[in-house]
Short mmCIF file of C-alpha atoms in Angstrom, two decimals:
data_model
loop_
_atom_site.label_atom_id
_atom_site.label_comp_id
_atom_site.label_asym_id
_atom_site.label_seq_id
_atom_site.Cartn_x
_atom_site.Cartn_y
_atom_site.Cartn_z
CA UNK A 1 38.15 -104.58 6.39
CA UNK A 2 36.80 -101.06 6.41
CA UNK A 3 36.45 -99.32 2.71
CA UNK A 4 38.65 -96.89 1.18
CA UNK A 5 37.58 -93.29 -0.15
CA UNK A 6 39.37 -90.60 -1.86
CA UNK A 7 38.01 -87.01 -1.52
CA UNK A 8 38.91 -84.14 -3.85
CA UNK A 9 38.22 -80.79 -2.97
CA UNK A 10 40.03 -77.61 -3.52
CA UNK A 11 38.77 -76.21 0.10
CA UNK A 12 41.09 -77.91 2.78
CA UNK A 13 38.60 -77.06 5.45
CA UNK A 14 36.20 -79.08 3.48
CA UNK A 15 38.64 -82.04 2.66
CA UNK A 16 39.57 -81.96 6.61
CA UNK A 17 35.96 -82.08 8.17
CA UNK A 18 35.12 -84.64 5.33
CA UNK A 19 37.72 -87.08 6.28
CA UNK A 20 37.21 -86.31 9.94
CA UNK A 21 33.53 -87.14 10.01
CA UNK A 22 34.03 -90.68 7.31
CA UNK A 23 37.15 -91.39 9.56
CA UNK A 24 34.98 -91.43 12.69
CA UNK A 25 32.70 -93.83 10.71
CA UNK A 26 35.59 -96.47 10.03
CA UNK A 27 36.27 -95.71 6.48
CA UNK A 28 40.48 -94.99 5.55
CA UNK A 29 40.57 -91.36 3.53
CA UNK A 30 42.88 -90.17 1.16
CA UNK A 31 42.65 -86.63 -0.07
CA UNK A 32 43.55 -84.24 -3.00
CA UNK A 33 43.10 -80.91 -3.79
CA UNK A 34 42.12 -80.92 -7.23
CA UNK A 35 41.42 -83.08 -10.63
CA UNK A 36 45.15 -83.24 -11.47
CA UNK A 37 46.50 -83.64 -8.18
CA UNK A 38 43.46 -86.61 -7.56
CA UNK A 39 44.64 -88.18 -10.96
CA UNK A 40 48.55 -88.08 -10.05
CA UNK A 41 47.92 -89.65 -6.75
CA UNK A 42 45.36 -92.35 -8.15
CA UNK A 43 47.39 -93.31 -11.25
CA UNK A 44 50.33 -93.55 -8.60
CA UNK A 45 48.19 -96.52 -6.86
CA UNK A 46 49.39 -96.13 -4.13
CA UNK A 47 46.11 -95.35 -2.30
CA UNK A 48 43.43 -98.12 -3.97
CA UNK A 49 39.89 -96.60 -2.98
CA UNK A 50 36.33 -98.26 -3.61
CA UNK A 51 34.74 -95.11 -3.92
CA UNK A 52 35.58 -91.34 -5.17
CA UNK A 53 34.05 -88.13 -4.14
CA UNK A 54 34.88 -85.54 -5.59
CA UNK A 55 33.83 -81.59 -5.99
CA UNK A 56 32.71 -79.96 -9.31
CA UNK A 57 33.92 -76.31 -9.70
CA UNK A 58 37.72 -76.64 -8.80
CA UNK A 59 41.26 -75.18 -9.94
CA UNK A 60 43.52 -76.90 -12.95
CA UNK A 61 40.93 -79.49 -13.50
CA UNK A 62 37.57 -79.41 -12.39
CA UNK A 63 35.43 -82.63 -11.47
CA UNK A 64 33.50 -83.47 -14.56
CA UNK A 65 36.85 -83.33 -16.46
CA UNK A 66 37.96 -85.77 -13.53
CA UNK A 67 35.29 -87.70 -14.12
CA UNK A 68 36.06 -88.29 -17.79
CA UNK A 69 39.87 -89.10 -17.36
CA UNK A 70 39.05 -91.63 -14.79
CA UNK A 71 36.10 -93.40 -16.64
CA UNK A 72 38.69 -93.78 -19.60
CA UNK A 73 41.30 -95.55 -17.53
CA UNK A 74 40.83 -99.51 -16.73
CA UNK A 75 41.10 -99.51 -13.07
CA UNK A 76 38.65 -96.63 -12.71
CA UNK A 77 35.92 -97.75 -15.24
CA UNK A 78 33.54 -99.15 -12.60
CA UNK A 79 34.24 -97.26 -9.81
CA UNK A 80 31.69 -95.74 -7.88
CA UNK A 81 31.97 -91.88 -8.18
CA UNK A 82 29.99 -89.39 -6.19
CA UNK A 83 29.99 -85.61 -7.22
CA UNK A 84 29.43 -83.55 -3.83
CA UNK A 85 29.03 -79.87 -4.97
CA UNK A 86 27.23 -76.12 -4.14
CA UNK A 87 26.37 -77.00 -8.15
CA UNK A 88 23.09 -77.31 -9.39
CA UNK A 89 22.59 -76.71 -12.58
CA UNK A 90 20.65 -79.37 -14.38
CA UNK A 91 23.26 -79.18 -17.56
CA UNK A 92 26.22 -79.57 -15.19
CA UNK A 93 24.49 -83.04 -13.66
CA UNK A 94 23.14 -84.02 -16.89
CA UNK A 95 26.69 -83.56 -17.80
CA UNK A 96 28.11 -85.75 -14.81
CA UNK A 97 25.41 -88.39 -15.61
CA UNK A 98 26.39 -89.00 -18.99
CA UNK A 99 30.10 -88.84 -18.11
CA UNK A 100 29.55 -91.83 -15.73
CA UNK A 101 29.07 -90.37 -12.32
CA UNK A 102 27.72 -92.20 -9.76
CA UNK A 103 25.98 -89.79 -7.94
CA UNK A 104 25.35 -86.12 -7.21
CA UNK A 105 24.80 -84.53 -4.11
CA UNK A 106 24.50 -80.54 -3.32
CA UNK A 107 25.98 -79.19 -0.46
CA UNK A 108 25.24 -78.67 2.14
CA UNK A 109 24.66 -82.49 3.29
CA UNK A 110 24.73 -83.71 6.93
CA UNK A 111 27.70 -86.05 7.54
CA UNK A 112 24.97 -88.93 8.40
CA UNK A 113 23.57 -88.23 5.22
CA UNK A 114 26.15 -88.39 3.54
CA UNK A 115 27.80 -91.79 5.13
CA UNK A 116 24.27 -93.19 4.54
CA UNK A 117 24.55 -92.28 0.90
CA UNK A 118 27.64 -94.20 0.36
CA UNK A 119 26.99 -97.29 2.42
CA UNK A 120 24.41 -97.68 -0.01
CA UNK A 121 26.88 -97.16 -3.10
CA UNK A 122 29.16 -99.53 -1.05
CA UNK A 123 27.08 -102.57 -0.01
CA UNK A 124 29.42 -103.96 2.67
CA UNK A 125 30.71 -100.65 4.40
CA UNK B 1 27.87 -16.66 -31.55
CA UNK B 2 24.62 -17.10 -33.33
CA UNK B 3 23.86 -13.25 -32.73
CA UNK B 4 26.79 -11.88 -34.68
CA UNK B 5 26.46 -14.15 -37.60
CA UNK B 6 22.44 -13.46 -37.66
CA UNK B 7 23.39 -9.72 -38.55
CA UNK B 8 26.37 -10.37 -40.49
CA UNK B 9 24.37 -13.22 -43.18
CA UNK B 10 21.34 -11.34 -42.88
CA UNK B 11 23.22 -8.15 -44.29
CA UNK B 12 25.30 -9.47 -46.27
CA UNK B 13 22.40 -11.75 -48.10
CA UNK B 14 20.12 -9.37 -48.38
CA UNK B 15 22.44 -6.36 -49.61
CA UNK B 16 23.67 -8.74 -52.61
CA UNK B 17 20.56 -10.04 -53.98
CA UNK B 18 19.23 -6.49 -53.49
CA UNK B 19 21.74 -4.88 -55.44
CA UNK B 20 21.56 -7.99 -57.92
CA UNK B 21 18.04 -7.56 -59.06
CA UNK B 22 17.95 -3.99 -58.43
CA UNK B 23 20.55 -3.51 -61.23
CA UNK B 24 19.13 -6.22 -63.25
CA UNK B 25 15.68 -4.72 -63.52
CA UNK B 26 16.87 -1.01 -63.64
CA UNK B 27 18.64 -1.62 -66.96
CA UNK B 28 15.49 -3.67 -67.96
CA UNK B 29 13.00 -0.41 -67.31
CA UNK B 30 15.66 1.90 -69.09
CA UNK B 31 15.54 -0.31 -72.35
CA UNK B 32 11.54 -0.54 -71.74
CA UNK B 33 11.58 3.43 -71.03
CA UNK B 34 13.57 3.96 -74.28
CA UNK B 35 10.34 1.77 -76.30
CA UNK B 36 7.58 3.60 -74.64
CA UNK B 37 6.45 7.00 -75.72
CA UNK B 38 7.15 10.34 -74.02
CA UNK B 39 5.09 10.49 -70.57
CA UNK B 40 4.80 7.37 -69.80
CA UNK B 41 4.28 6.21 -66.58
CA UNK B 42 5.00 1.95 -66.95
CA UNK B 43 8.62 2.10 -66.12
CA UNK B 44 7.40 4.05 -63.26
CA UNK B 45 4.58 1.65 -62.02
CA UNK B 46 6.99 -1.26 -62.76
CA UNK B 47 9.83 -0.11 -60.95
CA UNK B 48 7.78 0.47 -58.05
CA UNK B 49 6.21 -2.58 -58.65
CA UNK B 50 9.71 -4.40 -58.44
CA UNK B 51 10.29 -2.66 -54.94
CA UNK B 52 7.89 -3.55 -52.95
CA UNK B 53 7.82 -7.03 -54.61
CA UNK B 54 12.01 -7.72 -53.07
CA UNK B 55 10.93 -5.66 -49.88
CA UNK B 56 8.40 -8.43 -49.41
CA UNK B 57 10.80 -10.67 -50.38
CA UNK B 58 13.34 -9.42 -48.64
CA UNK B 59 10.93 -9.67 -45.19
CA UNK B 60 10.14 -12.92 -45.95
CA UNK B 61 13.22 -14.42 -46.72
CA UNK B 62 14.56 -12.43 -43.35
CA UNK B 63 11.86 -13.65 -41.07
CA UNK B 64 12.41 -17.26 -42.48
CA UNK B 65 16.15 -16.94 -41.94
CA UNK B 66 16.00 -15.62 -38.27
CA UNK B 67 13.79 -18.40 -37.69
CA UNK B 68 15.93 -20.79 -38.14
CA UNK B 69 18.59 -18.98 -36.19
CA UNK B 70 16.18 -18.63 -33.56
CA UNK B 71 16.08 -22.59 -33.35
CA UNK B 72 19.85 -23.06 -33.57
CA UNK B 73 19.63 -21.10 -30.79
CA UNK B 74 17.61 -22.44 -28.41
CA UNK B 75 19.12 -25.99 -29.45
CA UNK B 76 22.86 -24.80 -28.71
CA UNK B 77 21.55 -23.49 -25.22
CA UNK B 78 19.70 -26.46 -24.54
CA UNK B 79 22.98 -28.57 -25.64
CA UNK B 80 25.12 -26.47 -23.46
CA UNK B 81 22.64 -27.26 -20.40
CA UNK B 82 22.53 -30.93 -21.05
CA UNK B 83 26.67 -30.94 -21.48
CA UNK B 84 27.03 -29.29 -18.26
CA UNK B 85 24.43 -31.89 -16.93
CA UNK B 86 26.46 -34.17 -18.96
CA UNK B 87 29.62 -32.66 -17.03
CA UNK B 88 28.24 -33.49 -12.96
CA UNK B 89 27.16 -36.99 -14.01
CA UNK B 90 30.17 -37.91 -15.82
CA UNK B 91 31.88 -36.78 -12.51
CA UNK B 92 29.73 -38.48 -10.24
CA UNK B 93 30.18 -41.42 -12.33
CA UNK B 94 33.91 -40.95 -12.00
CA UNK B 95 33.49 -41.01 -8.13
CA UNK B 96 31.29 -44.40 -8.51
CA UNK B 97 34.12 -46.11 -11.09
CA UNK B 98 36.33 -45.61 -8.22
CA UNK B 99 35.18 -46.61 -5.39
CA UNK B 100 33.98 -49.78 -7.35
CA UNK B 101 37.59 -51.64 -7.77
CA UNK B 102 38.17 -50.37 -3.83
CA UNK B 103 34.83 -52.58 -2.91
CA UNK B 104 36.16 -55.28 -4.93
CA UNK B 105 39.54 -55.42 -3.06
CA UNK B 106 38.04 -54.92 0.44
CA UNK B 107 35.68 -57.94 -0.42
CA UNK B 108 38.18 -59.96 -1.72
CA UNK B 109 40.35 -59.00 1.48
CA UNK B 110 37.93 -59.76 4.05
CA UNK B 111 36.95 -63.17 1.82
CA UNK B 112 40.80 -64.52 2.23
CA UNK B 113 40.57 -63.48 6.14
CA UNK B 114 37.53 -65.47 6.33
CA UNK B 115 38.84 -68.18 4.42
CA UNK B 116 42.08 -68.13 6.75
CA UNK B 117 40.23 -67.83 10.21
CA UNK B 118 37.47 -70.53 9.58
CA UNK B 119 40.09 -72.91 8.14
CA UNK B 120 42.10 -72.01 11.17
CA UNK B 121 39.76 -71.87 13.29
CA UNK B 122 37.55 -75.38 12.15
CA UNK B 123 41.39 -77.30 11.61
CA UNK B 124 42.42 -76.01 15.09
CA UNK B 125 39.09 -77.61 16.69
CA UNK B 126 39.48 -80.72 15.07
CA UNK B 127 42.98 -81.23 16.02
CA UNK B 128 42.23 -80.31 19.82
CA UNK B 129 39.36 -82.63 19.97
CA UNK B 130 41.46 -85.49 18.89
CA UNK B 131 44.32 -84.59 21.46
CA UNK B 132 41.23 -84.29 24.09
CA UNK B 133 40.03 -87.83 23.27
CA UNK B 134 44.06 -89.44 23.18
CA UNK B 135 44.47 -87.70 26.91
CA UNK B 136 40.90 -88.75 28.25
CA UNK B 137 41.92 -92.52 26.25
CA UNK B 138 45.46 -92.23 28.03
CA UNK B 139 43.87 -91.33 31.42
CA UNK B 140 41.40 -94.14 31.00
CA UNK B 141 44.46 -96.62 30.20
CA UNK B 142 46.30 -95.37 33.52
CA UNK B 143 43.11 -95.63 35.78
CA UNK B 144 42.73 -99.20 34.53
CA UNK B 145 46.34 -100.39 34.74
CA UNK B 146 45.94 -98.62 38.68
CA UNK B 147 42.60 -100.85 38.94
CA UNK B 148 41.10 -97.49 39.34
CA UNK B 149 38.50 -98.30 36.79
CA UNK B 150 34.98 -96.99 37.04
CA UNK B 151 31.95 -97.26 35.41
CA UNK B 152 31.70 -93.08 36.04
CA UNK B 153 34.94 -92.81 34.14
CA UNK B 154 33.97 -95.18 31.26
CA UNK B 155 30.91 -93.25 30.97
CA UNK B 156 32.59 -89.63 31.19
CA UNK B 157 34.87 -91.26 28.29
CA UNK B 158 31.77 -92.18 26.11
CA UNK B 159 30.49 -88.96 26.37
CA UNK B 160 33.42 -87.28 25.42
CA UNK B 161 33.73 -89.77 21.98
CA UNK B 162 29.75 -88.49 21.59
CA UNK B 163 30.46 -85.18 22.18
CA UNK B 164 33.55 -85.01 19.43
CA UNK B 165 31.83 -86.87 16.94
CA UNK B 166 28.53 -84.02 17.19
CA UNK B 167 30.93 -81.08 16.80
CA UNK B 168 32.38 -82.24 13.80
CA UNK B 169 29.24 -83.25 12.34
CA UNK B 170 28.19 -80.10 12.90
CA UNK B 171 31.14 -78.34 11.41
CA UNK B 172 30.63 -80.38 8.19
CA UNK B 173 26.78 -80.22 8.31
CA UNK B 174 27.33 -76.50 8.00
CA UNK B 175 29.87 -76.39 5.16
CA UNK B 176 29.39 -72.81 5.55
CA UNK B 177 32.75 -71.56 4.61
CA UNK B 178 32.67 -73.32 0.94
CA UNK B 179 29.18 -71.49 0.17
CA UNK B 180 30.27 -68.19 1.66
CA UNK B 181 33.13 -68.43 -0.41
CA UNK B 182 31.19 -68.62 -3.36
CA UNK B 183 28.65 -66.38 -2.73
CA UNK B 184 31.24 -63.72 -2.06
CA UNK B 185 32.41 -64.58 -5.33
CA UNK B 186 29.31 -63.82 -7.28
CA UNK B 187 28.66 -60.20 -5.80
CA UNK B 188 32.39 -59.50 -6.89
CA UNK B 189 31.98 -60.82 -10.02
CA UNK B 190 28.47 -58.66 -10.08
CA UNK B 191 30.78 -55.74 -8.82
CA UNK B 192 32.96 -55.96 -11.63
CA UNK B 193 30.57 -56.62 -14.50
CA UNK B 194 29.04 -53.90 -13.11
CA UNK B 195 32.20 -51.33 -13.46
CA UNK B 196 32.48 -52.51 -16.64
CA UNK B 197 28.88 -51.25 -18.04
CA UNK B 198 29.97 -48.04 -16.25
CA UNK B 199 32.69 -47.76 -18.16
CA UNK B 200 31.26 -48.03 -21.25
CA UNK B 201 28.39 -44.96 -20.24
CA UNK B 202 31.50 -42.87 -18.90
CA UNK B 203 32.96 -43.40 -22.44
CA UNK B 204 29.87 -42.03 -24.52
CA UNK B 205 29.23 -39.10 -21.98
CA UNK B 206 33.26 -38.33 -22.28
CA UNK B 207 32.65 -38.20 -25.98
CA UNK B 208 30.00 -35.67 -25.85
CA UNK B 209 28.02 -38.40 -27.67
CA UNK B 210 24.42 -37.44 -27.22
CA UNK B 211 23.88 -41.09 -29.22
CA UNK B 212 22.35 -43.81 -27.41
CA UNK B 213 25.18 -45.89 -26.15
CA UNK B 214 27.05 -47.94 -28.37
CA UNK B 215 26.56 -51.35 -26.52
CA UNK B 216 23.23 -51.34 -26.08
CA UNK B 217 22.75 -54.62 -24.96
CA UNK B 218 25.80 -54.15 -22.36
CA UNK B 219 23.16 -54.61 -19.39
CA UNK B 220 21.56 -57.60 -20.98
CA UNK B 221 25.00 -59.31 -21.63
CA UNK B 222 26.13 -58.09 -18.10
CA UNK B 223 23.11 -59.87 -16.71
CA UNK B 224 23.42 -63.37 -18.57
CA UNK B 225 27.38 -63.18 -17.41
CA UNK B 226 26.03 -63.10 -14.16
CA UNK B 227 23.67 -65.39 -14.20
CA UNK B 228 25.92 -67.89 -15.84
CA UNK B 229 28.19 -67.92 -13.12
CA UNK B 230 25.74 -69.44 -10.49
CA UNK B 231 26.88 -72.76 -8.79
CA UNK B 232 23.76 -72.60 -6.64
CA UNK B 233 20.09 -72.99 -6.89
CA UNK B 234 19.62 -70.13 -3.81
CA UNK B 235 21.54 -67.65 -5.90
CA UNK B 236 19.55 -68.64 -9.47
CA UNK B 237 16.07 -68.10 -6.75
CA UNK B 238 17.51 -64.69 -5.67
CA UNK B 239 18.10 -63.66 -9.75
CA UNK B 240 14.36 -64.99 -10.59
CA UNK B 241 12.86 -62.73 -7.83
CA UNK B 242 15.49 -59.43 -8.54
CA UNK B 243 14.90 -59.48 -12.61
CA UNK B 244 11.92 -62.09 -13.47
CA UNK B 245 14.48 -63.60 -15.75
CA UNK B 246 12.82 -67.57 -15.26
CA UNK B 247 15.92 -68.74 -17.36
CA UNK B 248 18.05 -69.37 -14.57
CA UNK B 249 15.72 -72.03 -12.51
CA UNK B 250 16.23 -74.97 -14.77
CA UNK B 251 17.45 -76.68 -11.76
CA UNK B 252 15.08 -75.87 -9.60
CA UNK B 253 12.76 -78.65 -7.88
CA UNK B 254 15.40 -81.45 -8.85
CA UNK B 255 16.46 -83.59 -5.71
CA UNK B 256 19.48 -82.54 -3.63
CA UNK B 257 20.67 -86.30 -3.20
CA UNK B 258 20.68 -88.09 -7.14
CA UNK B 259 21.86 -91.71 -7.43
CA UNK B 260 22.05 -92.14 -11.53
#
């Protein structure tokens, strides 16, 4: 059964080449374009992923402040999350880190790279 | 200005205090005269005494005044020179504020065209590769279903599928469109902190203000706006080489891939 992943990212050229390349490596997508929309659509259930990636610097609600919403709900507690950003400042991961990210990877990051990166957050994919 | 007012307090100043202790010491020699006997010549020697003592004065006091005149002078003339140097910056500043918003909105322009065309442009590619594989899938499907299968047309097929998949992982290797984005962002952002110090100079020069300006830390502040606004170690490297300021590479040397 192939895994599930739910990108965020308020560039749709980003979001579409992202879900292209995972797609082409058996994994089902689901997108949104920002914190809120990502938390609307995941609170709505109707899209159950095993892992979230998500930008950092984004409209309405950006991804560390996604980060902390999820981490405080039940279903999302555990759940792998990967930041994939241009950001590098060491308070902004620091940040991430203590706010329960998974992961955080700067862009720009091959598509191999990055599928490698999460089949070894997702043992099994 | 100066001129007129140098003969017109110089007269006036002197002719007073003249007259003043002229009258003050006459009156003084006639009482004196009246005490001395017949012949004498003190009131004489004293009067004359009294002369020459406020001509010297008077010289002194002159030369002392139209010294200080002298100055005012050359300071209003150098004032004037400066104001009218004052005048052609302020106006070449007013030039500079202008075009600056302009910039702004032609970079801002150009940075939505980009945005539309590569979207357009990488979203368009995508979409025809698919339809490219679904037709050279469908073709397959017919050739089989004819018996026409070959191994040549399996194999064209399986390039095709290898070809697709390296395009797109090449269009999200780049990811160039999210970092130009940004980086287009900062050097507007730069742009407009940089109007605003401009401003702030136009606004002491306008004011004839020959004080320092009033924000004097304006360029510092500007500066740590800036640099506060990086997303991206590149931009923090390019800010460390322009200024020396080492306070934006805290990230640097940290690993671009960071499992926690």
């Amino acid at each position: 059964m192939s895994k599930k992943i739910f990108l965020v990212d308020d560039s749709a050229t980003m979001l579409s080449t992202l879900k292209t390349s995972l797609m082409m490596n058996s994994f089902e997508v689901d997108t949104a374009c920002d914190g809120v929309d990502a938390l609307t659509k995941l609170k709505a259930g109707s899209f159950k992923p095993d892992l979230i990636i998500t930008d950092v610097n984004m409209p309405n609600m950006d991804g560390l402040e996604l980060v902390k919403n999820l981490r405080s709900l039940p279903a999302f507690r555990f759940m792998p999350i990967l930041i994939f950003t241009t950001e590098s400042q060491a308070a902004k991961r620091d940040e991430g880190k203590k706010l329960g990210a998974t992961g955080w990877l700067v862009k720009p990051t091959s598509a191999p790279t990055l599928v490698g990166i999460i089949k070894e957050v997702l043992p099994g994919a | 200005m100066y001129t007129e007012k140098k003969v017109n307090f110089q007269s006036l100043q002197s002719y007073v205090l003249s007259l003043g202790v002229m009258l003050v010491l006459s009156a003084l020699a006639f009482k004196l005269a009246q005490k001395l006997p017949e012949g004498s010549v003190l009131p004489y020697a004293t009067g004359s005494i009294v002369f020459v003592g406020l001509a010297v004065y008077h010289l002194l006091f002159t030369h002392s005044i139209n010294k200080h005149i002298d100055e005012a002078i050359q300071t209003q003339q150098v004032w004037i020179k400066s104001r009218q140097l004052n005048d052609e910056n302020y106006r070449r500043l007013q030039v500079f504020l202008g075009s600056i918003p302009e910039l702004n909105r032609l970079l801002e322009a150009h940075l939505a065209f980009i945005n539309e065309s590569t979207e357009t442009a990488s979203l368009a590619i995508i979409s025809k590769l698919f339809l490219m594989e679904e037709r050279v899938a469908q073709i397959l499907k017919e050739l089989e279903g004819q018996q026409l299968h070959s191994q040549s047309a399996s194999l064209s097929y399986e390039s095709f599928v290898e070809m697709r998949h390296t395009i797109i992982d090449i269009l999200s290797h780049t990811q160039f469109q999210d970092i130009s984005r940004q980086q287009i962002e900062v050097v507007t952002k730069g742009l407009a902190l940089c109007a605003q110090y401009s401003d702030e100079v136009a606004h002491v020069l306008d004011a004839n203000n020959p004080e320092p300006l009033a924000t004097p830390n304006l360029q510092s502040e500007s500066m740590k706006a800036l640099r506060e606004s990086y997303t991206m170690e590149a931009q923090r490297i390019v800010h460390f080489n322009a200024t020396g300021d080492d306070s934006a590479l805290d990230a640097v040397g940290r690993p671009t891939i960071e499992l926690f």
